[in-house]
Amino acid sequence: MLLHVTLKTPLEDWISINDWYNSSVTILDIRQDREGYRILVEYKGKEKQFLSSFTRVSKNSYLGTMQVNSKIISILSKYTITQGNILPDSIVWTVIVDGYQELKRLLKEFVDMKIDVKVLKVVKAKTDSIVTARQEQIVKIALEAGFYDFPRRITLTQLAEKLNISSSTLAEILRRAEKNIIEAYFKERGL
């Protein structure tokens, strides 16, 4: 189950250097590279000198990338962020995680690095998918491993060992996913 998590983190030095106050700044993406981390930034406000490397996309809107070295960015680069809004006293992030276990790992990383983080909101993502993300992943692995071939190239027990789950759990996940896929197939054809 995907979760949309809204987090609040403190400001870091790289933000105060750029004098982004009294404007709208949104971090749209984070990528790791050889020198550290590159962030995609959307800036809305009056033109500033540091924006010379940014591309103007409308009257007061600029888009560009910046190289930063940041503990917060290093943690969030491992996850899917939809945005990070820079406020006068903090950054509010929206992060997509795959369930509560991944959220727990994310928060532990902040605690381990002694960074104050506050969870503002956690919302389950609504999806039109007929199978869960885990079911999709497992069915795809089963298909690629030859579980659905005739004759089978891998048994249920072997596949369960490969996925590090019990055979009964794997059988249940596959059965539920298969049921949803078959029901969707017949529903689509009006049968």
Tab-separated table of C-alpha atoms in Angstrom:
chain	number	residue	atom	x	y	z
A	1	MET	CA	0.000	0.000	0.000
A	2	LEU	CA	1.445	3.330	-1.043
A	3	LEU	CA	1.446	6.148	1.468
A	4	HIS	CA	1.737	9.883	0.836
A	5	VAL	CA	3.656	11.240	3.819
A	6	THR	CA	4.021	14.923	4.625
A	7	LEU	CA	7.167	15.658	6.653
A	8	LYS	CA	8.577	18.837	8.147
A	9	THR	CA	12.372	19.178	8.377
A	10	PRO	CA	14.593	22.076	9.465
A	11	LEU	CA	16.277	24.439	7.007
A	12	GLU	CA	19.861	23.738	6.027
A	13	ASP	CA	22.749	26.058	5.183
A	14	TRP	CA	22.430	25.698	1.396
A	15	ILE	CA	18.958	27.272	1.601
A	16	SER	CA	19.928	30.393	3.572
A	17	ILE	CA	22.833	31.089	1.186
A	18	ASN	CA	20.409	31.607	-1.702
A	19	ASP	CA	18.099	34.153	-0.011
A	20	TRP	CA	14.854	32.474	-1.062
A	21	TYR	CA	12.671	34.195	1.476
A	22	ASN	CA	9.515	36.026	0.297
A	23	SER	CA	9.222	33.755	-2.726
A	24	SER	CA	7.864	30.319	-3.581
A	25	VAL	CA	10.481	27.596	-3.887
A	26	THR	CA	9.604	23.984	-4.608
A	27	ILE	CA	12.033	21.088	-4.866
A	28	LEU	CA	10.636	18.787	-7.544
A	29	ASP	CA	13.221	16.015	-7.715
A	30	ILE	CA	16.440	14.713	-6.159
A	31	ARG	CA	19.137	12.743	-7.966
A	32	GLN	CA	22.447	11.472	-6.653
A	33	ASP	CA	25.535	12.111	-8.777
A	34	ARG	CA	29.320	11.958	-8.369
A	35	GLU	CA	29.628	15.272	-6.520
A	36	GLY	CA	26.702	14.761	-4.149
A	37	TYR	CA	23.077	15.489	-4.944
A	38	ARG	CA	21.398	17.463	-7.707
A	39	ILE	CA	17.974	18.923	-7.033
A	40	LEU	CA	15.417	20.212	-9.529
A	41	VAL	CA	14.022	23.502	-8.227
A	42	GLU	CA	11.060	25.630	-9.270
A	43	TYR	CA	11.412	29.242	-8.115
A	44	LYS	CA	8.531	31.736	-8.280
A	45	GLY	CA	9.285	35.332	-7.402
A	46	LYS	CA	11.375	38.328	-8.393
A	47	GLU	CA	14.531	37.570	-10.313
A	48	LYS	CA	17.583	36.969	-8.147
A	49	GLN	CA	21.201	36.949	-9.210
A	50	PHE	CA	21.686	33.245	-8.441
A	51	LEU	CA	18.945	32.422	-10.971
A	52	SER	CA	21.287	33.067	-13.905
A	53	SER	CA	21.691	29.306	-14.321
A	54	PHE	CA	17.913	28.770	-14.183
A	55	THR	CA	15.572	28.808	-17.174
A	56	ARG	CA	12.719	31.290	-17.160
A	57	VAL	CA	9.466	29.401	-17.814
A	58	SER	CA	7.021	32.287	-17.299
A	59	LYS	CA	7.001	35.894	-16.082
A	60	ASN	CA	8.144	35.198	-12.514
A	61	SER	CA	8.792	31.452	-12.665
A	62	TYR	CA	12.190	29.787	-13.094
A	63	LEU	CA	13.298	26.168	-13.297
A	64	GLY	CA	16.801	24.891	-12.677
A	65	THR	CA	19.058	22.403	-10.985
A	66	MET	CA	21.414	22.930	-8.085
A	67	GLN	CA	24.226	20.853	-6.666
A	68	VAL	CA	23.854	20.406	-2.893
A	69	ASN	CA	25.434	18.349	-0.148
A	70	SER	CA	22.857	17.865	2.537
A	71	LYS	CA	22.002	15.236	5.130
A	72	ILE	CA	18.260	15.688	4.532
A	73	ILE	CA	18.616	15.473	0.761
A	74	SER	CA	20.834	12.382	1.110
A	75	ILE	CA	18.085	10.617	3.076
A	76	LEU	CA	15.225	11.690	0.804
A	77	SER	CA	17.128	10.778	-2.382
A	78	LYS	CA	16.390	7.115	-1.596
A	79	TYR	CA	12.632	7.710	-1.739
A	80	THR	CA	10.122	9.152	-4.195
A	81	ILE	CA	9.401	12.783	-3.410
A	82	THR	CA	6.598	14.691	-5.074
A	83	GLN	CA	7.732	18.042	-3.713
A	84	GLY	CA	9.563	19.946	-1.035
A	85	ASN	CA	8.298	23.424	-0.209
A	86	ILE	CA	10.794	25.780	1.388
A	87	LEU	CA	9.167	27.867	4.114
A	88	PRO	CA	10.807	30.625	6.216
A	89	ASP	CA	11.513	28.208	9.099
A	90	SER	CA	11.409	24.701	7.572
A	91	ILE	CA	10.926	22.521	4.516
A	92	VAL	CA	7.693	20.594	4.081
A	93	TRP	CA	8.169	17.442	2.013
A	94	THR	CA	5.661	15.129	0.393
A	95	VAL	CA	7.175	11.670	0.061
A	96	ILE	CA	5.688	8.471	-1.359
A	97	VAL	CA	6.615	5.311	0.545
A	98	ASP	CA	5.606	1.696	0.068
A	99	GLY	CA	3.828	1.002	3.346
A	100	TYR	CA	4.419	1.631	7.002
A	101	GLN	CA	7.638	-0.426	7.164
A	102	GLU	CA	9.295	1.856	4.616
A	103	LEU	CA	7.989	4.909	6.491
A	104	LYS	CA	9.525	3.494	9.670
A	105	ARG	CA	12.897	3.065	7.870
A	106	LEU	CA	12.713	6.631	6.552
A	107	LEU	CA	12.056	8.080	10.000
A	108	LYS	CA	14.801	5.939	11.530
A	109	GLU	CA	17.293	7.436	9.074
A	110	PHE	CA	16.388	10.929	10.289
A	111	VAL	CA	16.715	9.857	13.927
A	112	ASP	CA	20.065	8.135	13.265
A	113	MET	CA	21.427	11.351	11.709
A	114	LYS	CA	20.005	13.409	14.613
A	115	ILE	CA	17.761	15.481	12.334
A	116	ASP	CA	14.490	16.775	13.731
A	117	VAL	CA	11.608	15.563	11.612
A	118	LYS	CA	7.911	15.897	12.208
A	119	VAL	CA	5.272	13.809	10.444
A	120	LEU	CA	2.424	16.163	9.544
A	121	LYS	CA	0.194	13.769	7.633
A	122	VAL	CA	0.038	10.188	6.334
A	123	VAL	CA	-2.536	9.351	3.656
A	124	LYS	CA	-3.088	6.039	1.910
A	125	ALA	CA	-2.764	6.524	-1.834
A	126	LYS	CA	-5.874	5.714	-3.805
A	127	THR	CA	-5.204	3.611	-6.836
A	128	ASP	CA	-7.219	2.206	-9.710
A	129	SER	CA	-4.924	-0.800	-9.898
A	130	ILE	CA	-6.591	-4.185	-9.705
A	131	VAL	CA	-3.650	-5.596	-7.738
A	132	THR	CA	-1.582	-4.171	-4.902
A	133	ALA	CA	1.996	-3.065	-5.503
A	134	ARG	CA	3.268	-6.155	-3.667
A	135	GLN	CA	0.997	-8.495	-5.637
A	136	GLU	CA	2.138	-6.909	-8.896
A	137	GLN	CA	5.784	-7.250	-7.944
A	138	ILE	CA	5.410	-10.903	-6.917
A	139	VAL	CA	3.338	-11.894	-9.977
A	140	LYS	CA	5.933	-10.225	-12.227
A	141	ILE	CA	8.781	-12.082	-10.515
A	142	ALA	CA	6.818	-15.361	-10.748
A	143	LEU	CA	6.159	-14.779	-14.456
A	144	GLU	CA	9.809	-13.940	-15.182
A	145	ALA	CA	11.031	-16.929	-13.143
A	146	GLY	CA	8.868	-19.326	-15.183
A	147	PHE	CA	6.232	-20.157	-12.568
A	148	TYR	CA	3.480	-19.754	-15.179
A	149	ASP	CA	5.344	-21.650	-17.941
A	150	PHE	CA	4.362	-25.164	-18.972
A	151	PRO	CA	6.147	-27.096	-17.697
A	152	ARG	CA	7.025	-24.840	-14.762
A	153	ARG	CA	10.656	-23.772	-14.566
A	154	ILE	CA	10.301	-23.007	-10.844
A	155	THR	CA	8.084	-24.492	-8.145
A	156	LEU	CA	6.063	-22.574	-5.577
A	157	THR	CA	8.492	-23.645	-2.853
A	158	GLN	CA	11.552	-22.557	-4.846
A	159	LEU	CA	9.931	-19.214	-5.663
A	160	ALA	CA	8.977	-18.716	-1.996
A	161	GLU	CA	12.595	-19.349	-0.984
A	162	LYS	CA	13.798	-16.858	-3.592
A	163	LEU	CA	11.372	-14.227	-2.238
A	164	ASN	CA	12.179	-15.120	1.380
A	165	ILE	CA	8.527	-15.768	2.302
A	166	SER	CA	6.641	-18.919	3.249
A	167	SER	CA	5.047	-21.076	0.562
A	168	SER	CA	1.585	-20.547	2.067
A	169	THR	CA	1.996	-16.743	2.050
A	170	LEU	CA	3.197	-16.808	-1.555
A	171	ALA	CA	0.291	-19.045	-2.593
A	172	GLU	CA	-2.182	-16.642	-0.963
A	173	ILE	CA	-0.631	-13.560	-2.599
A	174	LEU	CA	-0.645	-15.212	-6.035
A	175	ARG	CA	-4.184	-16.562	-5.627
A	176	ARG	CA	-5.581	-13.138	-4.637
A	177	ALA	CA	-3.731	-11.388	-7.456
A	178	GLU	CA	-4.837	-13.976	-10.010
A	179	LYS	CA	-8.459	-13.679	-8.829
A	180	ASN	CA	-8.365	-9.877	-9.210
A	181	ILE	CA	-6.775	-10.107	-12.652
A	182	ILE	CA	-9.283	-12.715	-13.878
A	183	GLU	CA	-12.265	-10.758	-12.471
A	184	ALA	CA	-11.021	-7.580	-14.177
A	185	TYR	CA	-10.582	-9.466	-17.452
A	186	PHE	CA	-14.195	-10.741	-17.452
A	187	LYS	CA	-15.601	-7.440	-16.194
A	188	GLU	CA	-13.860	-5.602	-19.036
A	189	ARG	CA	-15.549	-7.917	-21.535
A	190	GLY	CA	-18.944	-7.639	-19.856
A	191	LEU	CA	-19.040	-11.307	-18.911
